[in-house]
Amino acid sequence: QQPVQSPQAVILREGEDAVINCSSSKALYSVHWYRQKHGEAPIFLMILLKGGEQKGHDKISASFNEKKQQSSLYLTASQLSYSGTYFCGTEPDNNDMRFGAGTRLTVKP
Amino acid sequence: DVKVTQSSRYLVKRTGEKVFLECVQDMDHENMFWYRQDPGLGLRLIYFSYDVKMKEKGDIPEGYSVSREKKERFSLILESASTNQTSMYLCASSFLPRTEDGYTFGSGTRLTVV
């Protein structure tokens, strides 16, 4: 039931771009994205509701293709502060979220 | 500032002990969740609750139970702790119905069972 995330890990230099993908085998009502820094609680980044909208938050944006049950998180011109583990959470209609295994993003100077 | 508070940051317990993990939220959220986080497996849902005295099993409920006697408090109970329950446990809460605010997580309890 957990969504599948790819890649498992990414290493970037400051200023480079990255894409993290999330796919589910179930029809979805929404997709959430979270970032967790080492030793800290996951922090909510954004939610995408079915309807295929794209959202943005500073230089981080995401899309949701409800027909394919897929979402992608785009990190543009990455900064050191973007380092952490990114989780997608998928929510079918029964209102309980499942999370992917996470993508570890490392941004180097 | 909205907050989900987990009572212990680190716990060490012996095999066979009964263990209580407490979670309190001050946001008047209806939903509360318990996840365990393990390397390479992400967050896996143990139990969740939509309301007081209500509980639903998640994907890995075996060996766990929960209690929700008050809206703001959701307890996870390990009936007889085993070494394979060594993990990071995260509590989360959210509004019902869904909102655009997402889930708010606690900082986690790292449990070691020896």
mmCIF file with all atom_site columns, N, CA and C in Angstrom, chain B residues 11-54:
data_model
loop_
_atom_site.group_PDB
_atom_site.id
_atom_site.type_symbol
_atom_site.label_atom_id
_atom_site.label_alt_id
_atom_site.label_comp_id
_atom_site.label_asym_id
_atom_site.label_entity_id
_atom_site.label_seq_id
_atom_site.pdbx_PDB_ins_code
_atom_site.Cartn_x
_atom_site.Cartn_y
_atom_site.Cartn_z
_atom_site.occupancy
_atom_site.B_iso_or_equiv
_atom_site.pdbx_formal_charge
_atom_site.auth_seq_id
_atom_site.auth_comp_id
_atom_site.auth_asym_id
_atom_site.auth_atom_id
_atom_site.pdbx_PDB_model_num
ATOM 1   N N  . LEU B 1 11 ? 14.051  6.143  24.695 1.00 0.00 ? 11 LEU B N  1
ATOM 2   C CA . LEU B 1 11 ? 13.623  5.164  25.693 1.00 0.00 ? 11 LEU B CA 1
ATOM 3   C C  . LEU B 1 11 ? 14.410  3.884  25.484 1.00 0.00 ? 11 LEU B C  1
ATOM 4   N N  . VAL B 1 12 ? 14.810  3.267  26.593 1.00 0.00 ? 12 VAL B N  1
ATOM 5   C CA . VAL B 1 12 ? 15.428  1.941  26.522 1.00 0.00 ? 12 VAL B CA 1
ATOM 6   C C  . VAL B 1 12 ? 14.605  1.029  27.428 1.00 0.00 ? 12 VAL B C  1
ATOM 7   N N  . LYS B 1 13 ? 14.100  -0.052 26.853 1.00 0.00 ? 13 LYS B N  1
ATOM 8   C CA . LYS B 1 13 ? 13.256  -0.981 27.606 1.00 0.00 ? 13 LYS B CA 1
ATOM 9   C C  . LYS B 1 13 ? 13.763  -2.404 27.412 1.00 0.00 ? 13 LYS B C  1
ATOM 10  N N  . ARG B 1 14 ? 13.369  -3.257 28.342 1.00 0.00 ? 14 ARG B N  1
ATOM 11  C CA . ARG B 1 14 ? 13.767  -4.664 28.262 1.00 0.00 ? 14 ARG B CA 1
ATOM 12  C C  . ARG B 1 14 ? 12.702  -5.483 27.548 1.00 0.00 ? 14 ARG B C  1
ATOM 13  N N  . THR B 1 15 ? 13.149  -6.527 26.915 1.00 0.00 ? 15 THR B N  1
ATOM 14  C CA . THR B 1 15 ? 12.231  -7.461 26.251 1.00 0.00 ? 15 THR B CA 1
ATOM 15  C C  . THR B 1 15 ? 11.178  -7.944 27.242 1.00 0.00 ? 15 THR B C  1
ATOM 16  N N  . GLY B 1 16 ? 9.934   -7.912 26.789 1.00 0.00 ? 16 GLY B N  1
ATOM 17  C CA . GLY B 1 16 ? 8.822   -8.373 27.607 1.00 0.00 ? 16 GLY B CA 1
ATOM 18  C C  . GLY B 1 16 ? 8.134   -7.284 28.418 1.00 0.00 ? 16 GLY B C  1
ATOM 19  N N  . GLU B 1 17 ? 8.759   -6.122 28.519 1.00 0.00 ? 17 GLU B N  1
ATOM 20  C CA . GLU B 1 17 ? 8.136   -5.027 29.261 1.00 0.00 ? 17 GLU B CA 1
ATOM 21  C C  . GLU B 1 17 ? 6.936   -4.467 28.506 1.00 0.00 ? 17 GLU B C  1
ATOM 22  N N  . LYS B 1 18 ? 6.007   -3.906 29.228 1.00 0.00 ? 18 LYS B N  1
ATOM 23  C CA . LYS B 1 18 ? 4.905   -3.166 28.626 1.00 0.00 ? 18 LYS B CA 1
ATOM 24  C C  . LYS B 1 18 ? 5.357   -1.709 28.523 1.00 0.00 ? 18 LYS B C  1
ATOM 25  N N  . VAL B 1 19 ? 5.230   -1.153 27.322 1.00 0.00 ? 19 VAL B N  1
ATOM 26  C CA . VAL B 1 19 ? 5.769   0.180  27.060 1.00 0.00 ? 19 VAL B CA 1
ATOM 27  C C  . VAL B 1 19 ? 4.649   1.113  26.611 1.00 0.00 ? 19 VAL B C  1
ATOM 28  N N  . PHE B 1 20 ? 4.656   2.305  27.165 1.00 0.00 ? 20 PHE B N  1
ATOM 29  C CA . PHE B 1 20 ? 3.659   3.323  26.802 1.00 0.00 ? 20 PHE B CA 1
ATOM 30  C C  . PHE B 1 20 ? 4.379   4.501  26.144 1.00 0.00 ? 20 PHE B C  1
ATOM 31  N N  . LEU B 1 21 ? 3.938   4.846  24.934 1.00 0.00 ? 21 LEU B N  1
ATOM 32  C CA . LEU B 1 21 ? 4.424   6.048  24.266 1.00 0.00 ? 21 LEU B CA 1
ATOM 33  C C  . LEU B 1 21 ? 3.261   7.032  24.194 1.00 0.00 ? 21 LEU B C  1
ATOM 34  N N  . GLU B 1 22 ? 3.522   8.252  24.693 1.00 0.00 ? 22 GLU B N  1
ATOM 35  C CA . GLU B 1 22 ? 2.447   9.235  24.789 1.00 0.00 ? 22 GLU B CA 1
ATOM 36  C C  . GLU B 1 22 ? 2.622   10.336 23.752 1.00 0.00 ? 22 GLU B C  1
ATOM 37  N N  . CYS B 1 23 ? 1.495   10.816 23.263 1.00 0.00 ? 23 CYS B N  1
ATOM 38  C CA . CYS B 1 23 ? 1.492   11.899 22.280 1.00 0.00 ? 23 CYS B CA 1
ATOM 39  C C  . CYS B 1 23 ? 0.364   12.852 22.625 1.00 0.00 ? 23 CYS B C  1
ATOM 40  N N  . VAL B 1 24 ? 0.685   14.147 22.677 1.00 0.00 ? 24 VAL B N  1
ATOM 41  C CA . VAL B 1 24 ? -0.316  15.165 22.983 1.00 0.00 ? 24 VAL B CA 1
ATOM 42  C C  . VAL B 1 24 ? -0.232  16.259 21.937 1.00 0.00 ? 24 VAL B C  1
ATOM 43  N N  . GLN B 1 25 ? -1.393  16.682 21.431 1.00 0.00 ? 25 GLN B N  1
ATOM 44  C CA . GLN B 1 25 ? -1.430  17.789 20.470 1.00 0.00 ? 25 GLN B CA 1
ATOM 45  C C  . GLN B 1 25 ? -2.329  18.892 21.013 1.00 0.00 ? 25 GLN B C  1
ATOM 46  N N  . ASP B 1 26 ? -1.948  20.134 20.674 1.00 0.00 ? 26 ASP B N  1
ATOM 47  C CA . ASP B 1 26 ? -2.693  21.279 21.209 1.00 0.00 ? 26 ASP B CA 1
ATOM 48  C C  . ASP B 1 26 ? -3.429  22.039 20.106 1.00 0.00 ? 26 ASP B C  1
ATOM 49  N N  . MET B 1 27 ? -3.754  21.366 19.014 1.00 0.00 ? 27 MET B N  1
ATOM 50  C CA . MET B 1 27 ? -4.345  22.038 17.859 1.00 0.00 ? 27 MET B CA 1
ATOM 51  C C  . MET B 1 27 ? -5.808  21.690 17.660 1.00 0.00 ? 27 MET B C  1
ATOM 52  N N  . ASP B 1 28 ? -6.385  20.933 18.594 1.00 0.00 ? 28 ASP B N  1
ATOM 53  C CA . ASP B 1 28 ? -7.783  20.517 18.478 1.00 0.00 ? 28 ASP B CA 1
ATOM 54  C C  . ASP B 1 28 ? -8.024  19.664 17.228 1.00 0.00 ? 28 ASP B C  1
ATOM 55  N N  . HIS B 1 29 ? -7.009  18.920 16.813 1.00 0.00 ? 29 HIS B N  1
ATOM 56  C CA . HIS B 1 29 ? -7.127  18.035 15.654 1.00 0.00 ? 29 HIS B CA 1
ATOM 57  C C  . HIS B 1 29 ? -7.969  16.820 15.990 1.00 0.00 ? 29 HIS B C  1
ATOM 58  N N  . GLU B 1 30 ? -8.778  16.401 15.016 1.00 0.00 ? 30 GLU B N  1
ATOM 59  C CA . GLU B 1 30 ? -9.563  15.184 15.213 1.00 0.00 ? 30 GLU B CA 1
ATOM 60  C C  . GLU B 1 30 ? -8.720  13.921 14.980 1.00 0.00 ? 30 GLU B C  1
ATOM 61  N N  . ASN B 1 31 ? -7.903  13.965 13.919 1.00 0.00 ? 31 ASN B N  1
ATOM 62  C CA . ASN B 1 31 ? -7.112  12.788 13.538 1.00 0.00 ? 31 ASN B CA 1
ATOM 63  C C  . ASN B 1 31 ? -5.806  12.713 14.309 1.00 0.00 ? 31 ASN B C  1
ATOM 64  N N  . MET B 1 32 ? -5.465  11.516 14.738 1.00 0.00 ? 32 MET B N  1
ATOM 65  C CA . MET B 1 32 ? -4.138  11.278 15.295 1.00 0.00 ? 32 MET B CA 1
ATOM 66  C C  . MET B 1 32 ? -3.616  9.944  14.792 1.00 0.00 ? 32 MET B C  1
ATOM 67  N N  . PHE B 1 33 ? -2.296  9.875  14.616 1.00 0.00 ? 33 PHE B N  1
ATOM 68  C CA . PHE B 1 33 ? -1.666  8.730  13.951 1.00 0.00 ? 33 PHE B CA 1
ATOM 69  C C  . PHE B 1 33 ? -0.402  8.318  14.694 1.00 0.00 ? 33 PHE B C  1
ATOM 70  N N  . TRP B 1 34 ? -0.097  7.038  14.630 1.00 0.00 ? 34 TRP B N  1
ATOM 71  C CA . TRP B 1 34 ? 1.202   6.540  15.056 1.00 0.00 ? 34 TRP B CA 1
ATOM 72  C C  . TRP B 1 34 ? 1.871   5.831  13.883 1.00 0.00 ? 34 TRP B C  1
ATOM 73  N N  . TYR B 1 35 ? 3.112   6.250  13.608 1.00 0.00 ? 35 TYR B N  1
ATOM 74  C CA . TYR B 1 35 ? 3.942   5.626  12.579 1.00 0.00 ? 35 TYR B CA 1
ATOM 75  C C  . TYR B 1 35 ? 5.238   5.140  13.223 1.00 0.00 ? 35 TYR B C  1
ATOM 76  N N  . ARG B 1 36 ? 5.840   4.117  12.635 1.00 0.00 ? 36 ARG B N  1
ATOM 77  C CA . ARG B 1 36 ? 7.214   3.793  12.977 1.00 0.00 ? 36 ARG B CA 1
ATOM 78  C C  . ARG B 1 36 ? 8.071   4.015  11.742 1.00 0.00 ? 36 ARG B C  1
ATOM 79  N N  . GLN B 1 37 ? 9.287   4.498  12.010 1.00 0.00 ? 37 GLN B N  1
ATOM 80  C CA . GLN B 1 37 ? 10.184  4.862  10.919 1.00 0.00 ? 37 GLN B CA 1
ATOM 81  C C  . GLN B 1 37 ? 11.445  4.026  11.008 1.00 0.00 ? 37 GLN B C  1
ATOM 82  N N  . ASP B 1 38 ? 11.727  3.290  9.961  1.00 0.00 ? 38 ASP B N  1
ATOM 83  C CA . ASP B 1 38 ? 12.908  2.445  9.896  1.00 0.00 ? 38 ASP B CA 1
ATOM 84  C C  . ASP B 1 38 ? 13.662  2.737  8.604  1.00 0.00 ? 38 ASP B C  1
ATOM 85  N N  . PRO B 1 39 ? 15.000  2.680  8.649  1.00 0.00 ? 39 PRO B N  1
ATOM 86  C CA . PRO B 1 39 ? 15.798  2.986  7.446  1.00 0.00 ? 39 PRO B CA 1
ATOM 87  C C  . PRO B 1 39 ? 15.382  2.125  6.263  1.00 0.00 ? 39 PRO B C  1
ATOM 88  N N  . GLY B 1 40 ? 15.186  2.788  5.137  1.00 0.00 ? 40 GLY B N  1
ATOM 89  C CA . GLY B 1 40 ? 14.828  2.084  3.912  1.00 0.00 ? 40 GLY B CA 1
ATOM 90  C C  . GLY B 1 40 ? 13.365  1.718  3.800  1.00 0.00 ? 40 GLY B C  1
ATOM 91  N N  . LEU B 1 41 ? 12.608  1.851  4.887  1.00 0.00 ? 41 LEU B N  1
ATOM 92  C CA . LEU B 1 41 ? 11.188  1.486  4.870  1.00 0.00 ? 41 LEU B CA 1
ATOM 93  C C  . LEU B 1 41 ? 10.286  2.693  5.014  1.00 0.00 ? 41 LEU B C  1
ATOM 94  N N  . GLY B 1 42 ? 10.839  3.832  5.332  1.00 0.00 ? 42 GLY B N  1
ATOM 95  C CA . GLY B 1 42 ? 10.025  5.029  5.474  1.00 0.00 ? 42 GLY B CA 1
ATOM 96  C C  . GLY B 1 42 ? 9.140   4.976  6.710  1.00 0.00 ? 42 GLY B C  1
ATOM 97  N N  . LEU B 1 43 ? 8.006   5.622  6.627  1.00 0.00 ? 43 LEU B N  1
ATOM 98  C CA . LEU B 1 43 ? 7.049   5.669  7.745  1.00 0.00 ? 43 LEU B CA 1
ATOM 99  C C  . LEU B 1 43 ? 5.938   4.656  7.484  1.00 0.00 ? 43 LEU B C  1
ATOM 100 N N  . ARG B 1 44 ? 5.753   3.775  8.423  1.00 0.00 ? 44 ARG B N  1
ATOM 101 C CA . ARG B 1 44 ? 4.689   2.783  8.287  1.00 0.00 ? 44 ARG B CA 1
ATOM 102 C C  . ARG B 1 44 ? 3.624   3.013  9.353  1.00 0.00 ? 44 ARG B C  1
ATOM 103 N N  . LEU B 1 45 ? 2.378   2.955  8.924  1.00 0.00 ? 45 LEU B N  1
ATOM 104 C CA . LEU B 1 45 ? 1.264   3.295  9.796  1.00 0.00 ? 45 LEU B CA 1
ATOM 105 C C  . LEU B 1 45 ? 0.928   2.126  10.723 1.00 0.00 ? 45 LEU B C  1
ATOM 106 N N  . ILE B 1 46 ? 0.888   2.420  12.021 1.00 0.00 ? 46 ILE B N  1
ATOM 107 C CA . ILE B 1 46 ? 0.585   1.387  13.014 1.00 0.00 ? 46 ILE B CA 1
ATOM 108 C C  . ILE B 1 46 ? -0.906  1.431  13.367 1.00 0.00 ? 46 ILE B C  1
ATOM 109 N N  . TYR B 1 47 ? -1.354  2.567  13.854 1.00 0.00 ? 47 TYR B N  1
ATOM 110 C CA . TYR B 1 47 ? -2.744  2.782  14.217 1.00 0.00 ? 47 TYR B CA 1
ATOM 111 C C  . TYR B 1 47 ? -3.101  4.245  13.973 1.00 0.00 ? 47 TYR B C  1
ATOM 112 N N  . PHE B 1 48 ? -4.396  4.511  13.822 1.00 0.00 ? 48 PHE B N  1
ATOM 113 C CA . PHE B 1 48 ? -4.847  5.882  13.774 1.00 0.00 ? 48 PHE B CA 1
ATOM 114 C C  . PHE B 1 48 ? -6.214  5.994  14.432 1.00 0.00 ? 48 PHE B C  1
ATOM 115 N N  . SER B 1 49 ? -6.605  7.246  14.656 1.00 0.00 ? 49 SER B N  1
ATOM 116 C CA . SER B 1 49 ? -7.862  7.500  15.369 1.00 0.00 ? 49 SER B CA 1
ATOM 117 C C  . SER B 1 49 ? -8.499  8.759  14.817 1.00 0.00 ? 49 SER B C  1
ATOM 118 N N  . TYR B 1 50 ? -9.812  8.673  14.551 1.00 0.00 ? 50 TYR B N  1
ATOM 119 C CA . TYR B 1 50 ? -10.560 9.833  14.063 1.00 0.00 ? 50 TYR B CA 1
ATOM 120 C C  . TYR B 1 50 ? -11.263 10.580 15.193 1.00 0.00 ? 50 TYR B C  1
ATOM 121 N N  . ASP B 1 51 ? -11.364 9.941  16.339 1.00 0.00 ? 51 ASP B N  1
ATOM 122 C CA . ASP B 1 51 ? -12.168 10.556 17.404 1.00 0.00 ? 51 ASP B CA 1
ATOM 123 C C  . ASP B 1 51 ? -11.836 9.867  18.712 1.00 0.00 ? 51 ASP B C  1
ATOM 124 N N  . VAL B 1 52 ? -12.298 10.460 19.783 1.00 0.00 ? 52 VAL B N  1
ATOM 125 C CA . VAL B 1 52 ? -12.092 9.877  21.114 1.00 0.00 ? 52 VAL B CA 1
ATOM 126 C C  . VAL B 1 52 ? -12.681 8.474  21.165 1.00 0.00 ? 52 VAL B C  1
ATOM 127 N N  . LYS B 1 53 ? -11.936 7.566  21.767 1.00 0.00 ? 53 LYS B N  1
ATOM 128 C CA . LYS B 1 53 ? -12.314 6.163  21.968 1.00 0.00 ? 53 LYS B CA 1
ATOM 129 C C  . LYS B 1 53 ? -12.461 5.395  20.648 1.00 0.00 ? 53 LYS B C  1
ATOM 130 N N  . MET B 1 54 ? -12.027 5.984  19.583 1.00 0.00 ? 54 MET B N  1
ATOM 131 C CA . MET B 1 54 ? -12.103 5.325  18.286 1.00 0.00 ? 54 MET B CA 1
ATOM 132 C C  . MET B 1 54 ? -10.693 5.010  17.806 1.00 0.00 ? 54 MET B C  1
#
